[in-house]
GROMACS .gro file of C-alpha atoms in nm:
model
  125
    1UNK     CA    1   1.961   0.184  -1.545
    2UNK     CA    2   1.948  -0.197  -1.536
    3UNK     CA    3   1.695  -0.387  -1.333
    4UNK     CA    4   1.974  -0.504  -1.100
    5UNK     CA    5   2.079  -0.143  -1.041
    6UNK     CA    6   1.717  -0.051  -0.966
    7UNK     CA    7   1.687  -0.339  -0.720
    8UNK     CA    8   2.009  -0.232  -0.546
    9UNK     CA    9   1.889   0.126  -0.523
   10UNK     CA   10   1.553   0.019  -0.382
   11UNK     CA   11   1.713  -0.219  -0.133
   12UNK     CA   12   1.965   0.041  -0.016
   13UNK     CA   13   1.698   0.313   0.016
   14UNK     CA   14   1.480   0.085   0.228
   15UNK     CA   15   1.771  -0.040   0.435
   16UNK     CA   16   1.887   0.318   0.497
   17UNK     CA   17   1.548   0.388   0.661
   18UNK     CA   18   1.576   0.073   0.877
   19UNK     CA   19   1.317  -0.133   0.688
   20UNK     CA   20   1.221  -0.458   0.856
   21UNK     CA   21   1.288  -0.786   0.672
   22UNK     CA   22   1.336  -0.669   0.311
   23UNK     CA   23   1.249  -0.946   0.064
   24UNK     CA   24   1.305  -0.947  -0.309
   25UNK     CA   25   1.106  -1.208  -0.500
   26UNK     CA   26   1.175  -1.295  -0.864
   27UNK     CA   27   0.834  -1.351  -1.026
   28UNK     CA   28   0.922  -1.310  -1.393
   29UNK     CA   29   0.866  -1.679  -1.470
   30UNK     CA   30   0.526  -1.696  -1.296
   31UNK     CA   31   0.362  -1.359  -1.361
   32UNK     CA   32   0.315  -1.091  -1.622
   33UNK     CA   33   0.267  -0.821  -1.355
   34UNK     CA   34   0.637  -0.751  -1.306
   35UNK     CA   35   0.975  -0.919  -1.291
   36UNK     CA   36   1.033  -0.858  -0.919
   37UNK     CA   37   0.845  -0.778  -0.601
   38UNK     CA   38   1.018  -0.600  -0.316
   39UNK     CA   39   0.846  -0.633   0.020
   40UNK     CA   40   0.948  -0.446   0.335
   41UNK     CA   41   0.799  -0.355   0.670
   42UNK     CA   42   0.804  -0.052   0.892
   43UNK     CA   43   0.710  -0.002   1.254
   44UNK     CA   44   0.490   0.307   1.214
   45UNK     CA   45   0.328   0.540   0.958
   46UNK     CA   46   0.616   0.789   0.958
   47UNK     CA   47   0.876   0.520   0.894
   48UNK     CA   48   0.670   0.358   0.618
   49UNK     CA   49   0.629   0.693   0.442
   50UNK     CA   50   0.997   0.778   0.492
   51UNK     CA   51   1.098   0.446   0.331
   52UNK     CA   52   0.876   0.516   0.029
   53UNK     CA   53   1.005   0.874   0.002
   54UNK     CA   54   1.362   0.742   0.011
   55UNK     CA   55   1.297   0.490  -0.268
   56UNK     CA   56   1.132   0.752  -0.488
   57UNK     CA   57   1.407   1.010  -0.427
   58UNK     CA   58   1.694   0.769  -0.492
   59UNK     CA   59   1.545   0.635  -0.815
   60UNK     CA   60   1.450   0.986  -0.930
   61UNK     CA   61   1.820   1.077  -0.900
   62UNK     CA   62   1.869   0.830  -1.186
   63UNK     CA   63   1.563   0.955  -1.378
   64UNK     CA   64   1.352   0.652  -1.282
   65UNK     CA   65   1.000   0.742  -1.179
   66UNK     CA   66   0.709   0.541  -1.049
   67UNK     CA   67   0.413   0.472  -1.275
   68UNK     CA   68   0.173   0.465  -0.982
   69UNK     CA   69   0.168   0.504  -0.604
   70UNK     CA   70  -0.114   0.362  -0.395
   71UNK     CA   71  -0.184   0.394  -0.023
   72UNK     CA   72   0.056   0.673   0.071
   73UNK     CA   73  -0.180   0.873   0.292
   74UNK     CA   74  -0.285   0.581   0.512
   75UNK     CA   75   0.064   0.423   0.507
   76UNK     CA   76  -0.067   0.081   0.607
   77UNK     CA   77   0.038  -0.065   0.272
   78UNK     CA   78   0.205   0.152   0.012
   79UNK     CA   79   0.258   0.018  -0.338
   80UNK     CA   80   0.509   0.168  -0.582
   81UNK     CA   81   0.477   0.045  -0.940
   82UNK     CA   82   0.794   0.072  -1.149
   83UNK     CA   83   0.660  -0.163  -1.422
   84UNK     CA   84   0.933  -0.426  -1.390
   85UNK     CA   85   0.953  -0.392  -1.010
   86UNK     CA   86   0.665  -0.351  -0.768
   87UNK     CA   87   0.757  -0.230  -0.420
   88UNK     CA   88   0.527  -0.306  -0.127
   89UNK     CA   89   0.595  -0.127   0.201
   90UNK     CA   90   0.376  -0.232   0.491
   91UNK     CA   91   0.328  -0.158   0.855
   92UNK     CA   92   0.407  -0.484   1.031
   93UNK     CA   93   0.048  -0.571   1.125
   94UNK     CA   94  -0.077  -0.544   0.766
   95UNK     CA   95   0.229  -0.725   0.633
   96UNK     CA   96   0.149  -1.024   0.852
   97UNK     CA   97  -0.220  -1.009   0.758
   98UNK     CA   98  -0.171  -0.995   0.379
   99UNK     CA   99   0.134  -1.227   0.381
  100UNK     CA  100   0.247  -1.155   0.024
  101UNK     CA  101   0.549  -1.379   0.074
  102UNK     CA  102   0.312  -1.678   0.106
  103UNK     CA  103   0.098  -1.564  -0.188
  104UNK     CA  104   0.408  -1.542  -0.409
  105UNK     CA  105   0.581  -1.851  -0.270
  106UNK     CA  106   0.621  -1.993  -0.621
  107UNK     CA  107   0.858  -1.706  -0.698
  108UNK     CA  108   1.228  -1.722  -0.614
  109UNK     CA  109   1.354  -1.523  -0.317
  110UNK     CA  110   1.662  -1.333  -0.433
  111UNK     CA  111   1.972  -1.348  -0.217
  112UNK     CA  112   2.063  -0.981  -0.177
  113UNK     CA  113   2.433  -1.067  -0.203
  114UNK     CA  114   2.370  -1.173  -0.563
  115UNK     CA  115   2.269  -0.816  -0.649
  116UNK     CA  116   2.626  -0.712  -0.586
  117UNK     CA  117   2.785  -0.962  -0.824
  118UNK     CA  118   2.812  -0.909  -1.198
  119UNK     CA  119   2.477  -0.894  -1.379
  120UNK     CA  120   2.351  -1.190  -1.577
  121UNK     CA  121   2.306  -1.169  -1.955
  122UNK     CA  122   1.926  -1.148  -1.895
  123UNK     CA  123   1.976  -0.823  -1.706
  124UNK     CA  124   1.887  -0.568  -1.968
  125UNK     CA  125   1.721  -0.251  -1.876
   0.00000   0.00000   0.00000
């Protein structure tokens, strides 16, 4: 599964659960942590957990599994680490407080429409 396919799957899984303001940030040129961050918000604990469950289930269908999950029980901020993609799902209050979009402002926000065009030559794996 290519990284673009993973991003599409993550985006669609979050969108299907009515995630608030999904952002994909390309950080591969500014960080060694991952290639992309996906940030999304939810309105309550149940929705946040449902969004995370949806991401994990959809990627598992393609035999892609998370390396680490953090924060699931509290559901204020859940982190899913897929090595090349880190997914952050917040309740809205904590999303505003931590403001990861500002912290990673040197990254490039990905236009979601570009995920649905043909992959670039850099898109391997």
